[in-house]
PDB file of C-alpha atoms in Angstrom:
ATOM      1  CA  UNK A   1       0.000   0.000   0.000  1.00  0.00           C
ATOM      2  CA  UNK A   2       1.238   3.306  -1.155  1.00  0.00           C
ATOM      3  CA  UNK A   3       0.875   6.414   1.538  1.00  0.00           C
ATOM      4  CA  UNK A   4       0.259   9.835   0.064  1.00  0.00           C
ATOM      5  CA  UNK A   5      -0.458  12.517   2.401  1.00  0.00           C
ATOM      6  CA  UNK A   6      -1.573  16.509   1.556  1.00  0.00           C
ATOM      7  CA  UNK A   7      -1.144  19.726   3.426  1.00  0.00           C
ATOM      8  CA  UNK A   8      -1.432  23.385   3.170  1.00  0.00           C
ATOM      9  CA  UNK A   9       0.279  25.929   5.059  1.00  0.00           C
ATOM     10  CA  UNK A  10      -2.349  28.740   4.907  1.00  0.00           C
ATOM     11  CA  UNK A  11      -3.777  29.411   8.455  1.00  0.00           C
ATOM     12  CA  UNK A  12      -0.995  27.074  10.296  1.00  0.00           C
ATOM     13  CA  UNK A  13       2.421  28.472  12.072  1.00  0.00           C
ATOM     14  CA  UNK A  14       5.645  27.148  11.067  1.00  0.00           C
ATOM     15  CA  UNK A  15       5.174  25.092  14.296  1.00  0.00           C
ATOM     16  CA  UNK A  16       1.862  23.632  13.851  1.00  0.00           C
ATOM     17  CA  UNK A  17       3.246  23.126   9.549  1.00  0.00           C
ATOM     18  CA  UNK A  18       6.257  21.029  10.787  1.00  0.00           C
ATOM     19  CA  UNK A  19       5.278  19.262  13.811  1.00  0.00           C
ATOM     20  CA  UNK A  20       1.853  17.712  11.063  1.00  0.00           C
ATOM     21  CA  UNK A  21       4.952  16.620   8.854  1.00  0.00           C
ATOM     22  CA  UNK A  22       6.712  15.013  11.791  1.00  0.00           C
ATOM     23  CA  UNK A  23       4.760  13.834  13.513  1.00  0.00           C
ATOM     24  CA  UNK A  24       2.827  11.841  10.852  1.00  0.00           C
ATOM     25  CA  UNK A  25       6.110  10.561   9.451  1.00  0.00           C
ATOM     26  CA  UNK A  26       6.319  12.134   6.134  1.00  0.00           C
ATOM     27  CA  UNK A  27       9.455  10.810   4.090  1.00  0.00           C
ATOM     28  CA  UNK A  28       8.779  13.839   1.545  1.00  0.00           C
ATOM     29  CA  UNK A  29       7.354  17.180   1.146  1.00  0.00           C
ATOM     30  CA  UNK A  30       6.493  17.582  -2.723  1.00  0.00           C
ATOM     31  CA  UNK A  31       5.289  21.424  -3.389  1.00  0.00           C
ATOM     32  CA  UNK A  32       2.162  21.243  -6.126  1.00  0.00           C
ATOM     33  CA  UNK A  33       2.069  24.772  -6.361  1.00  0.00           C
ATOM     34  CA  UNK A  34       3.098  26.512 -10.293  1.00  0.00           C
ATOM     35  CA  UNK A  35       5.026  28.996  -8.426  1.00  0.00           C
ATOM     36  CA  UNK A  36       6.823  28.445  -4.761  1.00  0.00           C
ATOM     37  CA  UNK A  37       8.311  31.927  -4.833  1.00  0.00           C
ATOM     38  CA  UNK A  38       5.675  34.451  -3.639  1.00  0.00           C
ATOM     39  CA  UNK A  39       5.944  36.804  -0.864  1.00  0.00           C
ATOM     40  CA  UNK A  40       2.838  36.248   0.580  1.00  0.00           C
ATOM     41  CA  UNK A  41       3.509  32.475   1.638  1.00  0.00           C
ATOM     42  CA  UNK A  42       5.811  33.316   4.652  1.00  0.00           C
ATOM     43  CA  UNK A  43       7.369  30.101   5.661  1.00  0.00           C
ATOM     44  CA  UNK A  44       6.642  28.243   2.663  1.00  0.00           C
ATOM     45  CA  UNK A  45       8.737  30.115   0.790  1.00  0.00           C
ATOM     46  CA  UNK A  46      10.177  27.666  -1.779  1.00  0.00           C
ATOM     47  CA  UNK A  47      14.118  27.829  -0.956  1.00  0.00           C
ATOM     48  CA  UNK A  48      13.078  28.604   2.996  1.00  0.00           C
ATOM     49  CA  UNK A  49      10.750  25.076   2.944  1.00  0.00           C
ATOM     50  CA  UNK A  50      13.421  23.744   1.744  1.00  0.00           C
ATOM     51  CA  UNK A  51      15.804  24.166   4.230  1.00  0.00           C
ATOM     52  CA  UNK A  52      13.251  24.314   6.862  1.00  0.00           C
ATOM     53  CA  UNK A  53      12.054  20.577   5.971  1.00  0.00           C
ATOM     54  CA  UNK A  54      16.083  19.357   5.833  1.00  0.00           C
ATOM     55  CA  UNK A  55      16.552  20.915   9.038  1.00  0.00           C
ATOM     56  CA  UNK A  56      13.361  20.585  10.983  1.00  0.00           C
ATOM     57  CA  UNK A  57      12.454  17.581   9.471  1.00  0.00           C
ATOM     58  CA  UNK A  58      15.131  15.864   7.781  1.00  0.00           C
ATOM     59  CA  UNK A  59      13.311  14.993   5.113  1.00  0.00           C
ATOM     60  CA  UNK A  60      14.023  16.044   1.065  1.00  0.00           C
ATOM     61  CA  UNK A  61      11.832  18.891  -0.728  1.00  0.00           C
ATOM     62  CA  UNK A  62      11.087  18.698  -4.253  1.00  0.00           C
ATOM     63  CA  UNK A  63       8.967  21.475  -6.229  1.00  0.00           C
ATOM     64  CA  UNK A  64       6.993  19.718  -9.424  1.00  0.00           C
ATOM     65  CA  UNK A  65       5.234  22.026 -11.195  1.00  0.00           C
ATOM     66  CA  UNK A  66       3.600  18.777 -13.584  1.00  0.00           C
ATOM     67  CA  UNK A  67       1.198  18.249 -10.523  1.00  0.00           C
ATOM     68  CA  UNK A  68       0.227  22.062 -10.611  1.00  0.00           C
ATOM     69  CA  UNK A  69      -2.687  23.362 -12.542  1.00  0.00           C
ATOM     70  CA  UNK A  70      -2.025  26.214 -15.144  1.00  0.00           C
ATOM     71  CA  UNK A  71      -2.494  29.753 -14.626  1.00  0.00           C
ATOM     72  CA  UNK A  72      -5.377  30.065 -16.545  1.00  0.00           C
ATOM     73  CA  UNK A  73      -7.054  27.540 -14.922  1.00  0.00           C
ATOM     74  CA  UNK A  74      -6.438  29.026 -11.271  1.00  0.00           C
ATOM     75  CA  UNK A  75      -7.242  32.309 -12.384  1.00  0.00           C
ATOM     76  CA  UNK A  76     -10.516  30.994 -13.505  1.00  0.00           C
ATOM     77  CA  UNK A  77     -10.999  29.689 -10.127  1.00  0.00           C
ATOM     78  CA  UNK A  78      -9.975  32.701  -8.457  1.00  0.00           C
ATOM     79  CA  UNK A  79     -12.000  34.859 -10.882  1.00  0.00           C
ATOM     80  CA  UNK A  80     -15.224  32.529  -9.957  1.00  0.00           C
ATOM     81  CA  UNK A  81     -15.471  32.102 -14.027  1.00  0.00           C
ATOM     82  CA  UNK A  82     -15.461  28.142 -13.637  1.00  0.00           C
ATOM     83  CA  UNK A  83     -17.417  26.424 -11.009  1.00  0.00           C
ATOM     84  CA  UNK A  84     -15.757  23.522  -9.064  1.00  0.00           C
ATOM     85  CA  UNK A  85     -16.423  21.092 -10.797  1.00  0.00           C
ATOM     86  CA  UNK A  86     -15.755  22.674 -13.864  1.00  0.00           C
ATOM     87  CA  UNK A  87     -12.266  22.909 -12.433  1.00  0.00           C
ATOM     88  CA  UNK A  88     -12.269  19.395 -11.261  1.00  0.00           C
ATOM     89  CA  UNK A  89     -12.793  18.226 -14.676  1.00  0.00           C
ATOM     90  CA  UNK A  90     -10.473  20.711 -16.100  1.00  0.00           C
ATOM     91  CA  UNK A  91      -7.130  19.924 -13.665  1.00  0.00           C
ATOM     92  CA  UNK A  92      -8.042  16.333 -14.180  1.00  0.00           C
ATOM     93  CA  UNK A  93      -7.696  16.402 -17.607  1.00  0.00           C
ATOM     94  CA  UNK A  94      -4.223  18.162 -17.413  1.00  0.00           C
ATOM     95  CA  UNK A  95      -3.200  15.284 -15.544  1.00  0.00           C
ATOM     96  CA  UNK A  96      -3.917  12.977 -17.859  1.00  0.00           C
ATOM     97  CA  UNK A  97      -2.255  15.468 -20.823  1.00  0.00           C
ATOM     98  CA  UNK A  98       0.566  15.526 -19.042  1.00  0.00           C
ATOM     99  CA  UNK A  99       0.974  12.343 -18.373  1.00  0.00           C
ATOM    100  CA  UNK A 100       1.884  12.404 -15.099  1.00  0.00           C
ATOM    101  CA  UNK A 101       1.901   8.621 -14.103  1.00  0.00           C
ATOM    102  CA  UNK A 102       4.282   7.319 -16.679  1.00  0.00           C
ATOM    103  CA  UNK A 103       6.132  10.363 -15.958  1.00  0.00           C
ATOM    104  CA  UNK A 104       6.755  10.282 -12.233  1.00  0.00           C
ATOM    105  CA  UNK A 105       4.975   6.772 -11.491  1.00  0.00           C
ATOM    106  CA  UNK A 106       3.309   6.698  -7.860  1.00  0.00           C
ATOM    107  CA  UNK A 107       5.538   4.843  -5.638  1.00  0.00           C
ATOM    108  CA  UNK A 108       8.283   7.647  -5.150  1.00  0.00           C
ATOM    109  CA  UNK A 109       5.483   9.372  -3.374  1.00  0.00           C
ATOM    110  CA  UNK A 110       4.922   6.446  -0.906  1.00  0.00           C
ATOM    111  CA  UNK A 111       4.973   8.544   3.053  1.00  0.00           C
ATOM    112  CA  UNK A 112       5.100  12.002   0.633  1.00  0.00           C
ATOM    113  CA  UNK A 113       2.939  15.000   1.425  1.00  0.00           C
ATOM    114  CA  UNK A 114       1.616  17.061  -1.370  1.00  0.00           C
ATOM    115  CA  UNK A 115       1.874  20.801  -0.543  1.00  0.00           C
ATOM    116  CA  UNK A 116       0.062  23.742  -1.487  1.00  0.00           C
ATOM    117  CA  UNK A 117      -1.509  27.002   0.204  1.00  0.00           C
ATOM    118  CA  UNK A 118      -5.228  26.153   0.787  1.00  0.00           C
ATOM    119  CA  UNK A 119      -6.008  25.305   4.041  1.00  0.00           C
ATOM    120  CA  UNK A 120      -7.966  22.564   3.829  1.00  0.00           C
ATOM    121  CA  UNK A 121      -8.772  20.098   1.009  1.00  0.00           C
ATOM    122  CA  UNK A 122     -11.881  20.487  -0.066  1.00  0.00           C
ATOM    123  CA  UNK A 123     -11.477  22.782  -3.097  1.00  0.00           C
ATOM    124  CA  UNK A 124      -7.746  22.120  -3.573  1.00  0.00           C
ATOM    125  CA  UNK A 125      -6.227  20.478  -6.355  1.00  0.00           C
ATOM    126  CA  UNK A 126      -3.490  18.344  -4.049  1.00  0.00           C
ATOM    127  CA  UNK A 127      -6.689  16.797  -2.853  1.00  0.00           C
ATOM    128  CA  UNK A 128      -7.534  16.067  -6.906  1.00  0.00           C
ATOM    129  CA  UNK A 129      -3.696  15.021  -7.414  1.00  0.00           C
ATOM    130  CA  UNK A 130      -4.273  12.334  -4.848  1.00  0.00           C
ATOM    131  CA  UNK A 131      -6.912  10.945  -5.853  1.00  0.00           C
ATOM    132  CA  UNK A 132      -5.756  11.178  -9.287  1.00  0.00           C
ATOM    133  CA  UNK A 133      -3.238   8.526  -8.333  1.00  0.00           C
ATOM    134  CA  UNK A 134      -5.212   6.474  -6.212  1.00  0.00           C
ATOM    135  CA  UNK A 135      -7.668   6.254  -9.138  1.00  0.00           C
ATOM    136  CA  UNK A 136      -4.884   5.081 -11.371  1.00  0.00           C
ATOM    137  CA  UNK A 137      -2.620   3.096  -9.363  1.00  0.00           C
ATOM    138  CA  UNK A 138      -2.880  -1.048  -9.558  1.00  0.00           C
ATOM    139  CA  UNK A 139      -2.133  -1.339  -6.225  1.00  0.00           C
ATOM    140  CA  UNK A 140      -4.205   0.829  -2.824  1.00  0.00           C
ATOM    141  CA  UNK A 141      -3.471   4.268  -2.078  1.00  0.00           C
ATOM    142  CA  UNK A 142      -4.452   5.598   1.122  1.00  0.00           C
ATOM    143  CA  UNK A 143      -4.635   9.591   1.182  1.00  0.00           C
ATOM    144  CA  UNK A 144      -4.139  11.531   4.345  1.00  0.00           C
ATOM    145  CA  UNK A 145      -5.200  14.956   4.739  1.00  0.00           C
ATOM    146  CA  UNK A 146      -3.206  16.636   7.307  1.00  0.00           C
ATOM    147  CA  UNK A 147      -5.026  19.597   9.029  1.00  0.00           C
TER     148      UNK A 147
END
């Protein structure tokens, strides 16, 4: 059985963040966001999570912008011009495009947590990524939403 967990840093303290990836074991932090870089993400910072997760956590970052959805498509969201499950459908679809399974396969992300800002995963497309892969996998995936 293949482990995937999912977290977002919005509403959490660097504390609260890093003790979630700790304490649940998490072998990886893998950032699903297109861009890692902007100033309003404190902490999560791309080149700061990545020596905060070595350090705090001892555990490898990687930033892979083939799980991220495009621009357009978040801007959409953000601009309430597609509904949910418009997006859904949408994100899904670039998965699939981009052929993300033969790409990058599913068992390097066994004990991995996907990252990205929202708080919860409800309306978040690490949620989608997940079960994206459980979907598609031949073997179980159990997903873990860390909140």
């Amino acid at each position: 059985m293949t482990t995937i967990y999912t977290i977002g840093f919005t509403k959490k303290s660097a504390e609260q963040f890093f003790n979630l990836l700790r304490n649940n074991h998490v072998k990886q932090l893998v950032d699903v966001r297109i861009s890692n870089s902007s100033q309003l993400a404190g902490f999560a910072k791309g080149k700061d999570l990545e020596f905060f997760t070595k350090e705090i956590c001892h555990i490898p970052y990687r930033h892979i912008t083939d799980f991220a959805p495009t621009k357009d498509l978040l801007d959409k969201w953000h601009k309430q011009e597609v509904t949910w499950e418009e997006y859904e459908r949408i994100y899904t679809n670039i998965l699939k495009e981009r052929d993300i399974l033969r790409k990058h396969g599913i068992k390097p992300f066994d004990g991995s947590c996907f990252l990205c800002s929202e708080e919860t995963p409800e309306n978040c497309h690490r949620r989608l990524l997940a079960e994206y892969m459980r979907a598609h996998s031949v073997e179980e995936v159990n997903i873990i939403h860390l909140i």
